[in-house]
PDB file of C-alpha atoms (C1' of nucleotides) in Angstrom:
ATOM      1  CA  MET A   1     130.763  10.392 114.984  1.00  0.00           C
ATOM      2  CA  SER A   2     132.686   8.352 117.524  1.00  0.00           C
ATOM      3  CA  VAL A   3     133.835  11.541 119.155  1.00  0.00           C
ATOM      4  CA  LEU A   4     130.293  11.768 120.507  1.00  0.00           C
ATOM      5  CA  THR A   5     129.301   8.144 121.107  1.00  0.00           C
ATOM      6  CA  GLU A   6     132.516   7.374 122.953  1.00  0.00           C
ATOM      7  CA  ARG A   7     131.389   9.740 125.657  1.00  0.00           C
ATOM      8  CA  GLY A   8     127.841   8.541 126.090  1.00  0.00           C
ATOM      9  CA  VAL A   9     126.426  11.128 123.724  1.00  0.00           C
ATOM     10  CA  ARG A  10     123.952   9.639 121.272  1.00  0.00           C
ATOM     11  CA  TRP A  11     123.978  10.183 117.561  1.00  0.00           C
ATOM     12  CA  THR A  12     120.387  11.024 116.709  1.00  0.00           C
ATOM     13  CA  VAL A  13     118.513  11.915 113.552  1.00  0.00           C
ATOM     14  CA  GLN A  14     118.229  15.534 114.641  1.00  0.00           C
ATOM     15  CA  ARG A  15     121.945  15.823 115.214  1.00  0.00           C
ATOM     16  CA  TYR A  16     122.663  14.215 111.900  1.00  0.00           C
ATOM     17  CA  LEU A  17     120.327  16.610 110.101  1.00  0.00           C
ATOM     18  CA  ILE A  18     121.885  19.644 111.741  1.00  0.00           C
ATOM     19  CA  LEU A  19     125.434  18.627 110.930  1.00  0.00           C
ATOM     20  CA  SER A  20     124.353  17.699 107.406  1.00  0.00           C
ATOM     21  CA  TYR A  21     122.722  21.057 106.953  1.00  0.00           C
ATOM     22  CA  LEU A  22     125.977  22.796 107.814  1.00  0.00           C
ATOM     23  CA  TYR A  23     127.856  20.449 105.524  1.00  0.00           C
ATOM     24  CA  ASP A  24     125.555  21.333 102.650  1.00  0.00           C
ATOM     25  CA  HIS A  25     125.265  25.056 103.360  1.00  0.00           C
ATOM     26  CA  ARG A  26     128.654  26.676 103.626  1.00  0.00           C
ATOM     27  CA  THR A  27     127.136  30.152 103.919  1.00  0.00           C
ATOM     28  CA  HIS A  28     127.645  30.323 107.685  1.00  0.00           C
ATOM     29  CA  PRO A  29     123.957  30.045 108.572  1.00  0.00           C
ATOM     30  CA  THR A  30     122.430  31.238 111.818  1.00  0.00           C
ATOM     31  CA  ALA A  31     120.639  28.914 114.221  1.00  0.00           C
ATOM     32  CA  GLU A  32     117.326  30.156 112.885  1.00  0.00           C
ATOM     33  CA  GLU A  33     118.367  29.428 109.318  1.00  0.00           C
ATOM     34  CA  VAL A  34     119.392  25.923 110.289  1.00  0.00           C
ATOM     35  CA  TYR A  35     116.062  25.476 112.034  1.00  0.00           C
ATOM     36  CA  GLN A  36     114.005  26.742 109.103  1.00  0.00           C
ATOM     37  CA  GLY A  37     116.039  24.758 106.627  1.00  0.00           C
ATOM     38  CA  ILE A  38     115.633  21.467 108.440  1.00  0.00           C
ATOM     39  CA  ARG A  39     111.993  22.084 109.194  1.00  0.00           C
ATOM     40  CA  LYS A  40     111.111  21.846 105.512  1.00  0.00           C
ATOM     41  CA  ALA A  41     111.875  18.132 105.537  1.00  0.00           C
ATOM     42  CA  PHE A  42     111.603  17.351 109.232  1.00  0.00           C
ATOM     43  CA  SER A  43     108.788  19.487 110.493  1.00  0.00           C
ATOM     44  CA  THR A  44     108.800  18.332 114.110  1.00  0.00           C
ATOM     45  CA  ILE A  45     112.255  19.559 114.980  1.00  0.00           C
ATOM     46  CA  SER A  46     112.317  22.323 117.537  1.00  0.00           C
ATOM     47  CA  ARG A  47     114.384  25.436 117.910  1.00  0.00           C
ATOM     48  CA  ALA A  48     115.580  24.260 121.293  1.00  0.00           C
ATOM     49  CA  THR A  49     117.044  21.136 119.751  1.00  0.00           C
ATOM     50  CA  VAL A  50     118.796  23.168 117.092  1.00  0.00           C
ATOM     51  CA  TYR A  51     120.275  25.540 119.644  1.00  0.00           C
ATOM     52  CA  ASN A  52     121.263  22.752 122.003  1.00  0.00           C
ATOM     53  CA  THR A  53     122.757  20.668 119.235  1.00  0.00           C
ATOM     54  CA  LEU A  54     124.766  23.494 117.733  1.00  0.00           C
ATOM     55  CA  GLU A  55     126.173  24.142 121.173  1.00  0.00           C
ATOM     56  CA  LEU A  56     126.985  20.463 121.603  1.00  0.00           C
ATOM     57  CA  LEU A  57     128.600  20.137 118.189  1.00  0.00           C
ATOM     58  CA  LYS A  58     130.673  23.187 118.956  1.00  0.00           C
ATOM     59  CA  GLU A  59     131.830  21.770 122.285  1.00  0.00           C
ATOM     60  CA  TYR A  60     132.927  18.562 120.594  1.00  0.00           C
ATOM     61  CA  GLY A  61     134.794  20.458 117.924  1.00  0.00           C
ATOM     62  CA  LEU A  62     132.576  19.369 115.036  1.00  0.00           C
ATOM     63  CA  VAL A  63     131.487  22.855 114.063  1.00  0.00           C
ATOM     64  CA  GLN A  64     132.747  26.363 114.596  1.00  0.00           C
ATOM     65  CA  GLU A  65     130.733  29.208 116.043  1.00  0.00           C
ATOM     66  CA  LEU A  66     131.289  32.590 114.444  1.00  0.00           C
ATOM     67  CA  LEU A  67     130.784  35.768 116.454  1.00  0.00           C
ATOM     68  CA  ILE A  68     131.294  38.126 113.560  1.00  0.00           C
ATOM     69  CA  GLU A  69     128.132  40.114 114.176  1.00  0.00           C
ATOM     70  CA  LYS A  70     126.481  41.261 117.365  1.00  0.00           C
ATOM     71  CA  GLU A  71     122.956  40.271 116.424  1.00  0.00           C
ATOM     72  CA  ARG A  72     123.368  36.495 116.262  1.00  0.00           C
ATOM     73  CA  ALA A  73     125.822  33.646 116.077  1.00  0.00           C
ATOM     74  CA  ARG A  74     126.659  31.856 112.855  1.00  0.00           C
ATOM     75  CA  TYR A  75     127.931  28.348 112.356  1.00  0.00           C
ATOM     76  CA  ASP A  76     130.536  26.836 110.105  1.00  0.00           C
ATOM     77  CA  PHE A  77     131.067  23.176 109.274  1.00  0.00           C
ATOM     78  CA  ASP A  78     134.681  23.936 108.433  1.00  0.00           C
ATOM     79  CA  VAL A  79     136.632  23.911 111.693  1.00  0.00           C
ATOM     80  CA  SER A  80     140.020  24.362 110.084  1.00  0.00           C
ATOM     81  CA  PRO A  81     141.704  27.673 110.916  1.00  0.00           C
ATOM     82  CA  HIS A  82     140.591  30.211 108.380  1.00  0.00           C
ATOM     83  CA  MET A  83     139.498  33.794 108.335  1.00  0.00           C
ATOM     84  CA  HIS A  84     136.009  35.183 107.882  1.00  0.00           C
ATOM     85  CA  PHE A  85     134.887  38.321 106.172  1.00  0.00           C
ATOM     86  CA  LYS A  86     131.574  40.076 106.621  1.00  0.00           C
ATOM     87  CA  CYS A  87     130.196  42.530 104.092  1.00  0.00           C
ATOM     88  CA  GLU A  88     128.653  45.444 105.936  1.00  0.00           C
ATOM     89  CA  LYS A  89     126.438  46.170 102.946  1.00  0.00           C
ATOM     90  CA  CYS A  90     124.820  42.841 102.079  1.00  0.00           C
ATOM     91  CA  GLY A  91     125.585  41.080 105.345  1.00  0.00           C
ATOM     92  CA  MET A  92     127.050  38.015 103.717  1.00  0.00           C
ATOM     93  CA  VAL A  93     129.876  36.169 105.438  1.00  0.00           C
ATOM     94  CA  TYR A  94     132.662  34.779 103.274  1.00  0.00           C
ATOM     95  CA  ASP A  95     135.588  32.525 103.982  1.00  0.00           C
ATOM     96  CA  LEU A  96     138.967  34.094 103.338  1.00  0.00           C
ATOM     97  CA  GLU A  97     141.693  31.809 102.112  1.00  0.00           C
ATOM     98  CA  ILE A  98     144.415  34.157 103.309  1.00  0.00           C
ATOM     99  CA  SER A  99     147.328  32.204 104.720  1.00  0.00           C
ATOM    100  CA  LEU A 100     147.289  32.758 108.439  1.00  0.00           C
ATOM    101  CA  PRO A 101     150.321  33.699 110.479  1.00  0.00           C
ATOM    102  CA  PRO A 102     151.690  31.076 112.858  1.00  0.00           C
ATOM    103  CA  LEU A 103     149.429  31.220 115.868  1.00  0.00           C
ATOM    104  CA  PRO A 104     151.172  30.654 119.190  1.00  0.00           C
ATOM    105  CA  SER A 105     149.844  28.104 121.683  1.00  0.00           C
ATOM    106  CA  GLU A 106     150.970  30.428 124.422  1.00  0.00           C
ATOM    107  CA  ALA A 107     151.031  34.188 124.615  1.00  0.00           C
ATOM    108  CA  GLU A 108     152.108  36.375 127.500  1.00  0.00           C
ATOM    109  CA  GLY A 109     151.655  33.478 129.869  1.00  0.00           C
ATOM    110  CA  HIS A 110     148.152  32.635 128.699  1.00  0.00           C
ATOM    111  CA  LEU A 111     147.358  29.183 127.343  1.00  0.00           C
ATOM    112  CA  VAL A 112     145.849  29.771 123.922  1.00  0.00           C
ATOM    113  CA  LYS A 113     143.395  27.146 122.717  1.00  0.00           C
ATOM    114  CA  GLY A 114     141.823  28.747 119.683  1.00  0.00           C
ATOM    115  CA  PHE A 115     141.745  31.745 117.434  1.00  0.00           C
ATOM    116  CA  GLN A 116     139.154  33.628 115.467  1.00  0.00           C
ATOM    117  CA  LEU A 117     140.048  36.138 112.806  1.00  0.00           C
ATOM    118  CA  TYR A 118     137.332  38.384 111.463  1.00  0.00           C
ATOM    119  CA  ALA A 119     137.385  41.075 108.849  1.00  0.00           C
ATOM    120  CA  VAL A 120     134.693  43.495 107.764  1.00  0.00           C
ATOM    121  CA  GLY A 121     134.265  45.670 104.708  1.00  0.00           C
ATOM    122  CA  ILE A 122     132.534  45.671 101.344  1.00  0.00           C
ATOM    123  CA  CYS A 123     132.459  42.445  99.423  1.00  0.00           C
ATOM    124  CA  ARG A 124     133.491  42.040  95.824  1.00  0.00           C
ATOM    125  CA  LYS A 125     129.923  41.763  94.659  1.00  0.00           C
ATOM    126  CA  CYS A 126     128.697  44.930  96.408  1.00  0.00           C
ATOM    127  CA  ARG A 127     131.732  46.898  95.243  1.00  0.00           C
ATOM    128  CA  GLY A 128     130.958  46.044  91.656  1.00  0.00           C
ATOM    129  CA  GLU A 129     127.300  46.979  91.914  1.00  0.00           C
ATOM    130  CA  GLY A 130     127.873  50.456  93.314  1.00  0.00           C
ATOM    131  CA  GLU A 131     130.237  51.501  90.517  1.00  0.00           C
ATOM    132  CA  GLY A 132     130.006  52.087  86.780  1.00  0.00           C
ATOM    133  CA  ALA A 133     127.252  54.707  86.537  1.00  0.00           C
ATOM    134  CA  GLY A 134     127.644  57.182  89.381  1.00  0.00           C
ATOM    135  CA  THR A 135     130.688  59.401  89.674  1.00  0.00           C
ATOM    136  CA  SER A 136     130.451  61.039  93.088  1.00  0.00           C
ATOM    137  CA  GLY A 137     130.128  58.743  96.065  1.00  0.00           C
ATOM    138  CA  GLY A 138     127.286  59.283  98.508  1.00  0.00           C
TER     139      GLY A 138
ATOM    140  CA  MET B   1     136.142  65.701 119.732  1.00  0.00           C
ATOM    141  CA  SER B   2     135.945  67.581 116.478  1.00  0.00           C
ATOM    142  CA  VAL B   3     135.316  64.340 114.682  1.00  0.00           C
ATOM    143  CA  LEU B   4     131.818  64.567 116.168  1.00  0.00           C
ATOM    144  CA  THR B   5     131.058  68.282 116.264  1.00  0.00           C
ATOM    145  CA  GLU B   6     132.142  68.762 112.674  1.00  0.00           C
ATOM    146  CA  ARG B   7     129.225  66.630 111.627  1.00  0.00           C
ATOM    147  CA  GLY B   8     126.527  68.213 113.714  1.00  0.00           C
ATOM    148  CA  VAL B   9     126.891  65.710 116.504  1.00  0.00           C
ATOM    149  CA  ARG B  10     126.991  67.369 119.901  1.00  0.00           C
ATOM    150  CA  TRP B  11     129.535  66.709 122.565  1.00  0.00           C
ATOM    151  CA  THR B  12     127.526  66.223 125.740  1.00  0.00           C
ATOM    152  CA  VAL B  13     128.297  65.424 129.353  1.00  0.00           C
ATOM    153  CA  GLN B  14     126.958  61.898 128.947  1.00  0.00           C
ATOM    154  CA  ARG B  15     129.160  61.236 125.967  1.00  0.00           C
ATOM    155  CA  TYR B  16     132.146  62.632 127.762  1.00  0.00           C
ATOM    156  CA  LEU B  17     131.480  60.437 130.789  1.00  0.00           C
ATOM    157  CA  ILE B  18     131.123  57.316 128.678  1.00  0.00           C
ATOM    158  CA  LEU B  19     134.313  57.904 126.745  1.00  0.00           C
ATOM    159  CA  SER B  20     136.099  58.799 129.977  1.00  0.00           C
ATOM    160  CA  TYR B  21     134.897  55.627 131.596  1.00  0.00           C
ATOM    161  CA  LEU B  22     136.424  53.583 128.807  1.00  0.00           C
ATOM    162  CA  TYR B  23     139.607  55.616 129.030  1.00  0.00           C
ATOM    163  CA  ASP B  24     139.874  54.875 132.728  1.00  0.00           C
ATOM    164  CA  HIS B  25     138.776  51.251 132.616  1.00  0.00           C
ATOM    165  CA  ARG B  26     140.831  49.259 130.158  1.00  0.00           C
ATOM    166  CA  THR B  27     139.177  45.996 131.175  1.00  0.00           C
ATOM    167  CA  HIS B  28     136.896  45.902 128.121  1.00  0.00           C
ATOM    168  CA  PRO B  29     133.697  46.629 130.036  1.00  0.00           C
ATOM    169  CA  THR B  30     130.236  45.738 128.820  1.00  0.00           C
ATOM    170  CA  ALA B  31     127.532  48.333 128.205  1.00  0.00           C
ATOM    171  CA  GLU B  32     125.974  47.408 131.534  1.00  0.00           C
ATOM    172  CA  GLU B  33     129.278  47.889 133.335  1.00  0.00           C
ATOM    173  CA  VAL B  34     129.702  51.292 131.760  1.00  0.00           C
ATOM    174  CA  TYR B  35     126.162  52.178 132.792  1.00  0.00           C
ATOM    175  CA  GLN B  36     126.602  51.024 136.387  1.00  0.00           C
ATOM    176  CA  GLY B  37     129.993  52.678 136.660  1.00  0.00           C
ATOM    177  CA  ILE B  38     128.782  56.058 135.482  1.00  0.00           C
ATOM    178  CA  ARG B  39     125.603  55.880 137.496  1.00  0.00           C
ATOM    179  CA  LYS B  40     127.573  56.066 140.740  1.00  0.00           C
ATOM    180  CA  ALA B  41     128.513  59.662 140.011  1.00  0.00           C
ATOM    181  CA  PHE B  42     125.823  60.620 137.524  1.00  0.00           C
ATOM    182  CA  SER B  43     122.728  58.859 138.688  1.00  0.00           C
ATOM    183  CA  THR B  44     120.329  60.123 136.042  1.00  0.00           C
ATOM    184  CA  ILE B  45     122.053  58.576 133.058  1.00  0.00           C
ATOM    185  CA  SER B  46     120.018  55.938 131.301  1.00  0.00           C
ATOM    186  CA  ARG B  47     120.892  52.628 129.741  1.00  0.00           C
ATOM    187  CA  ALA B  48     119.510  53.795 126.427  1.00  0.00           C
ATOM    188  CA  THR B  49     121.958  56.679 126.362  1.00  0.00           C
ATOM    189  CA  VAL B  50     124.832  54.362 127.154  1.00  0.00           C
ATOM    190  CA  TYR B  51     123.863  51.938 124.406  1.00  0.00           C
ATOM    191  CA  ASN B  52     123.217  54.696 121.886  1.00  0.00           C
ATOM    192  CA  THR B  53     126.425  56.494 122.733  1.00  0.00           C
ATOM    193  CA  LEU B  54     128.598  53.394 122.556  1.00  0.00           C
ATOM    194  CA  GLU B  55     127.142  52.734 119.131  1.00  0.00           C
ATOM    195  CA  LEU B  56     127.810  56.314 118.090  1.00  0.00           C
ATOM    196  CA  LEU B  57     131.363  56.333 119.407  1.00  0.00           C
ATOM    197  CA  LYS B  58     131.983  53.102 117.559  1.00  0.00           C
ATOM    198  CA  GLU B  59     130.642  54.510 114.311  1.00  0.00           C
ATOM    199  CA  TYR B  60     132.942  57.502 114.601  1.00  0.00           C
ATOM    200  CA  GLY B  61     135.918  55.308 115.327  1.00  0.00           C
ATOM    201  CA  LEU B  62     136.470  56.528 118.870  1.00  0.00           C
ATOM    202  CA  VAL B  63     135.998  53.150 120.508  1.00  0.00           C
ATOM    203  CA  GLN B  64     136.172  49.554 119.425  1.00  0.00           C
ATOM    204  CA  GLU B  65     133.421  47.002 119.916  1.00  0.00           C
ATOM    205  CA  LEU B  66     134.566  43.520 120.853  1.00  0.00           C
ATOM    206  CA  LEU B  67     132.473  40.493 119.913  1.00  0.00           C
ATOM    207  CA  ILE B  68     134.593  37.989 121.751  1.00  0.00           C
ATOM    208  CA  GLU B  69     131.699  36.379 123.587  1.00  0.00           C
ATOM    209  CA  LYS B  70     128.195  35.562 122.487  1.00  0.00           C
ATOM    210  CA  GLU B  71     126.427  36.886 125.566  1.00  0.00           C
ATOM    211  CA  ARG B  72     127.235  40.565 125.242  1.00  0.00           C
ATOM    212  CA  ALA B  73     129.430  43.119 123.518  1.00  0.00           C
ATOM    213  CA  ARG B  74     132.452  44.685 125.170  1.00  0.00           C
ATOM    214  CA  TYR B  75     134.075  48.018 124.473  1.00  0.00           C
ATOM    215  CA  ASP B  76     137.660  49.142 124.202  1.00  0.00           C
ATOM    216  CA  PHE B  77     139.007  52.678 124.245  1.00  0.00           C
ATOM    217  CA  ASP B  78     142.078  51.500 122.378  1.00  0.00           C
ATOM    218  CA  VAL B  79     141.204  51.436 118.698  1.00  0.00           C
ATOM    219  CA  SER B  80     144.687  50.542 117.535  1.00  0.00           C
ATOM    220  CA  PRO B  81     144.960  47.105 115.930  1.00  0.00           C
ATOM    221  CA  HIS B  82     145.658  44.610 118.646  1.00  0.00           C
ATOM    222  CA  MET B  83     144.524  41.166 119.617  1.00  0.00           C
ATOM    223  CA  HIS B  84     142.196  40.156 122.433  1.00  0.00           C
ATOM    224  CA  PHE B  85     142.260  37.087 124.592  1.00  0.00           C
ATOM    225  CA  LYS B  86     139.396  35.727 126.641  1.00  0.00           C
ATOM    226  CA  CYS B  87     139.894  33.345 129.519  1.00  0.00           C
ATOM    227  CA  GLU B  88     137.215  30.699 129.419  1.00  0.00           C
ATOM    228  CA  LYS B  89     137.636  30.093 133.128  1.00  0.00           C
ATOM    229  CA  CYS B  90     137.435  33.547 134.725  1.00  0.00           C
ATOM    230  CA  GLY B  91     135.906  35.331 131.760  1.00  0.00           C
ATOM    231  CA  MET B  92     138.409  38.154 131.771  1.00  0.00           C
ATOM    232  CA  VAL B  93     139.417  39.737 128.476  1.00  0.00           C
ATOM    233  CA  TYR B  94     143.053  40.726 128.038  1.00  0.00           C
ATOM    234  CA  ASP B  95     144.897  42.672 125.398  1.00  0.00           C
ATOM    235  CA  LEU B  96     147.589  40.725 123.608  1.00  0.00           C
ATOM    236  CA  GLU B  97     150.640  42.646 122.521  1.00  0.00           C
ATOM    237  CA  ILE B  98     151.492  40.092 119.862  1.00  0.00           C
ATOM    238  CA  SER B  99     152.808  41.838 116.787  1.00  0.00           C
ATOM    239  CA  LEU B 100     150.222  41.438 114.100  1.00  0.00           C
ATOM    240  CA  PRO B 101     150.995  40.441 110.535  1.00  0.00           C
ATOM    241  CA  PRO B 102     150.449  43.062 107.842  1.00  0.00           C
ATOM    242  CA  LEU B 103     146.725  43.045 107.217  1.00  0.00           C
ATOM    243  CA  PRO B 104     145.703  43.531 103.595  1.00  0.00           C
ATOM    244  CA  SER B 105     143.318  46.304 102.619  1.00  0.00           C
ATOM    245  CA  GLU B 106     141.951  44.008  99.972  1.00  0.00           C
ATOM    246  CA  ALA B 107     141.446  40.262  99.958  1.00  0.00           C
ATOM    247  CA  GLU B 108     139.987  38.126  97.220  1.00  0.00           C
ATOM    248  CA  GLY B 109     138.331  41.145  95.699  1.00  0.00           C
ATOM    249  CA  HIS B 110     136.743  42.314  98.951  1.00  0.00           C
ATOM    250  CA  LEU B 111     137.484  45.748 100.327  1.00  0.00           C
ATOM    251  CA  VAL B 112     138.721  45.182 103.855  1.00  0.00           C
ATOM    252  CA  LYS B 113     138.092  47.989 106.311  1.00  0.00           C
ATOM    253  CA  GLY B 114     138.895  46.412 109.643  1.00  0.00           C
ATOM    254  CA  PHE B 115     140.075  43.349 111.437  1.00  0.00           C
ATOM    255  CA  GLN B 116     139.375  41.668 114.730  1.00  0.00           C
ATOM    256  CA  LEU B 117     141.581  38.958 116.145  1.00  0.00           C
ATOM    257  CA  TYR B 118     140.324  36.976 119.081  1.00  0.00           C
ATOM    258  CA  ALA B 119     141.877  34.182 121.067  1.00  0.00           C
ATOM    259  CA  VAL B 120     140.440  32.041 123.818  1.00  0.00           C
ATOM    260  CA  GLY B 121     142.029  29.804 126.410  1.00  0.00           C
ATOM    261  CA  ILE B 122     143.133  29.851 130.019  1.00  0.00           C
ATOM    262  CA  CYS B 123     144.745  32.980 131.319  1.00  0.00           C
ATOM    263  CA  ARG B 124     148.028  33.143 133.176  1.00  0.00           C
ATOM    264  CA  LYS B 125     146.325  33.757 136.463  1.00  0.00           C
ATOM    265  CA  CYS B 126     143.900  30.813 136.215  1.00  0.00           C
ATOM    266  CA  ARG B 127     146.659  28.466 135.023  1.00  0.00           C
ATOM    267  CA  GLY B 128     148.691  29.261 138.101  1.00  0.00           C
ATOM    268  CA  GLU B 129     145.810  28.710 140.488  1.00  0.00           C
ATOM    269  CA  GLY B 130     144.887  25.252 139.192  1.00  0.00           C
ATOM    270  CA  GLU B 131     148.406  23.825 139.513  1.00  0.00           C
ATOM    271  CA  GLY B 132     150.794  22.971 142.339  1.00  0.00           C
ATOM    272  CA  ALA B 133     148.851  20.230 144.106  1.00  0.00           C
ATOM    273  CA  GLY B 134     147.205  18.028 141.519  1.00  0.00           C
ATOM    274  CA  THR B 135     149.229  15.897 139.106  1.00  0.00           C
ATOM    275  CA  SER B 136     146.805  14.602 136.500  1.00  0.00           C
ATOM    276  CA  GLY B 137     144.878  17.123 134.503  1.00  0.00           C
ATOM    277  CA  GLY B 138     141.134  16.736 134.196  1.00  0.00           C
TER     278      GLY B 138
ATOM    279  C1'  DA C   1     115.446   0.512 134.595  1.00  0.00           C
ATOM    280  C1'  DT C   2     118.533   4.280 133.408  1.00  0.00           C
ATOM    281  C1'  DA C   3     120.670   7.863 131.252  1.00  0.00           C
ATOM    282  C1'  DG C   4     120.232  10.660 127.403  1.00  0.00           C
ATOM    283  C1'  DT C   5     117.203  13.388 124.031  1.00  0.00           C
ATOM    284  C1'  DT C   6     113.323  15.815 122.197  1.00  0.00           C
ATOM    285  C1'  DG C   7     109.837  19.472 121.777  1.00  0.00           C
ATOM    286  C1'  DC C   8     106.988  22.838 123.732  1.00  0.00           C
ATOM    287  C1'  DA C   9     106.424  26.895 126.114  1.00  0.00           C
ATOM    288  C1'  DA C  10     108.063  30.166 129.110  1.00  0.00           C
ATOM    289  C1'  DA C  11     111.633  32.740 130.869  1.00  0.00           C
ATOM    290  C1'  DG C  12     115.796  35.382 130.548  1.00  0.00           C
ATOM    291  C1'  DG C  13     119.161  38.713 128.990  1.00  0.00           C
ATOM    292  C1'  DC C  14     120.946  42.056 125.965  1.00  0.00           C
ATOM    293  C1'  DT C  15     119.769  45.703 122.944  1.00  0.00           C
ATOM    294  C1'  DT C  16     116.762  48.744 120.349  1.00  0.00           C
ATOM    295  C1'  DT C  17     112.879  51.765 119.776  1.00  0.00           C
ATOM    296  C1'  DG C  18     108.989  55.256 120.538  1.00  0.00           C
ATOM    297  C1'  DC C  19     108.018  59.310 122.575  1.00  0.00           C
ATOM    298  C1'  DA C  20     107.777  63.467 125.450  1.00  0.00           C
ATOM    299  C1'  DC C  21     110.706  66.832 127.359  1.00  0.00           C
ATOM    300  C1'  DC C  22     114.890  69.578 127.374  1.00  0.00           C
ATOM    301  C1'  DG C  23     118.718  72.468 125.574  1.00  0.00           C
ATOM    302  C1'  DC C  24     122.099  74.202 122.597  1.00  0.00           C
ATOM    303  C1'  DG C  25     122.661  76.683 118.212  1.00  0.00           C
TER     304       DG C  25
ATOM    305  C1'  DC D   1     112.336  77.945 116.450  1.00  0.00           C
ATOM    306  C1'  DG D   2     114.619  73.629 115.153  1.00  0.00           C
ATOM    307  C1'  DC D   3     117.576  69.861 115.318  1.00  0.00           C
ATOM    308  C1'  DG D   4     119.821  66.936 118.344  1.00  0.00           C
ATOM    309  C1'  DG D   5     120.029  64.428 122.776  1.00  0.00           C
ATOM    310  C1'  DT D   6     118.255  62.346 127.069  1.00  0.00           C
ATOM    311  C1'  DG D   7     115.616  59.222 129.882  1.00  0.00           C
ATOM    312  C1'  DC D   8     111.916  56.194 130.690  1.00  0.00           C
ATOM    313  C1'  DA D   9     109.382  52.326 129.559  1.00  0.00           C
ATOM    314  C1'  DA D  10     108.107  48.996 126.420  1.00  0.00           C
ATOM    315  C1'  DA D  11     109.137  46.114 122.843  1.00  0.00           C
ATOM    316  C1'  DG D  12     112.069  42.987 120.223  1.00  0.00           C
ATOM    317  C1'  DC D  13     115.094  39.421 119.273  1.00  0.00           C
ATOM    318  C1'  DC D  14     118.172  35.717 120.221  1.00  0.00           C
ATOM    319  C1'  DT D  15     119.050  32.143 123.283  1.00  0.00           C
ATOM    320  C1'  DT D  16     118.470  29.281 127.350  1.00  0.00           C
ATOM    321  C1'  DT D  17     115.826  26.606 130.591  1.00  0.00           C
ATOM    322  C1'  DG D  18     112.161  23.609 132.955  1.00  0.00           C
ATOM    323  C1'  DC D  19     109.655  19.767 132.288  1.00  0.00           C
ATOM    324  C1'  DA D  20     107.012  15.746 130.678  1.00  0.00           C
ATOM    325  C1'  DA D  21     107.227  12.235 127.280  1.00  0.00           C
ATOM    326  C1'  DC D  22     110.097   9.163 124.818  1.00  0.00           C
ATOM    327  C1'  DT D  23     114.050   6.032 123.322  1.00  0.00           C
ATOM    328  C1'  DA D  24     118.211   3.505 123.001  1.00  0.00           C
ATOM    329  C1'  DT D  25     121.278   0.777 125.885  1.00  0.00           C
TER     330       DT D  25
END
DNA sequence: ATAGTTGCAAAGGCTTTGCACCGCG
DNA sequence: CGCGGTGCAAAGCCTTTGCAACTAT
């Protein structure tokens, strides 16, 4: 993680565990989920460290912060440009592999540094569950 | 606002004022800004009513909720599909008139109901202010 | 020694909720 | 009369912050 150490930022066990957790869990976990997940093996870690580290990793471009729901932020190890989809029924957040349009680095005079593309709806799984038996929708 | 009254939802002065405020202020105000703005002329309105009403108007498709920053939600009278841009320097949120690609109503088996496209960077105004004198960027 | 990091607890900010009162239908 | 809506205050939840102890350079 030279991107950190080159700038006087230390690579600690906590930071490694947090980045590893996101690497292993591609379900776009929340800060709390990261905290609870790491705590199982590393019980002394604190919420503050998780929050601070996620913020730091985001600033250094190592993770992506998703603002797809109002209640809380989610985090994604995959920083490549891709779309996210949230199911309004089960709450799960999926990656969408839709090919993205060319995104301009400048628009109407503004310098554009990054994009986020979010979609909402009903996921494949929830669509399947609601059908089959009933005939008239609620 | 038959879309409301048809379903037993009443059209009240408070709701009118809140929708009007968004109609008049296309700066993507926060709930607090809406509250403070309306309070000047209608001092008895409460925050709870503003929050509840914004939620209701959103659910009925009369306004759009923007999750472009983690700290708070913003609201937009314009519900047509368009992109938003946030300046990370001054914090202002602009509309972008970029023509959007055709957005699928289905993607990878998921039923897609709506999209949000956000961009961040430095706005035209802030870019202009920082230049002119200095030569090397920070 | 110094600058950076952690963990705890407390604070902070945005948003939601419970409840009594009010008003239209 | 009843359902819906308002306003107040309190609660709730997510996130940030202050600070003392600690560690790698």
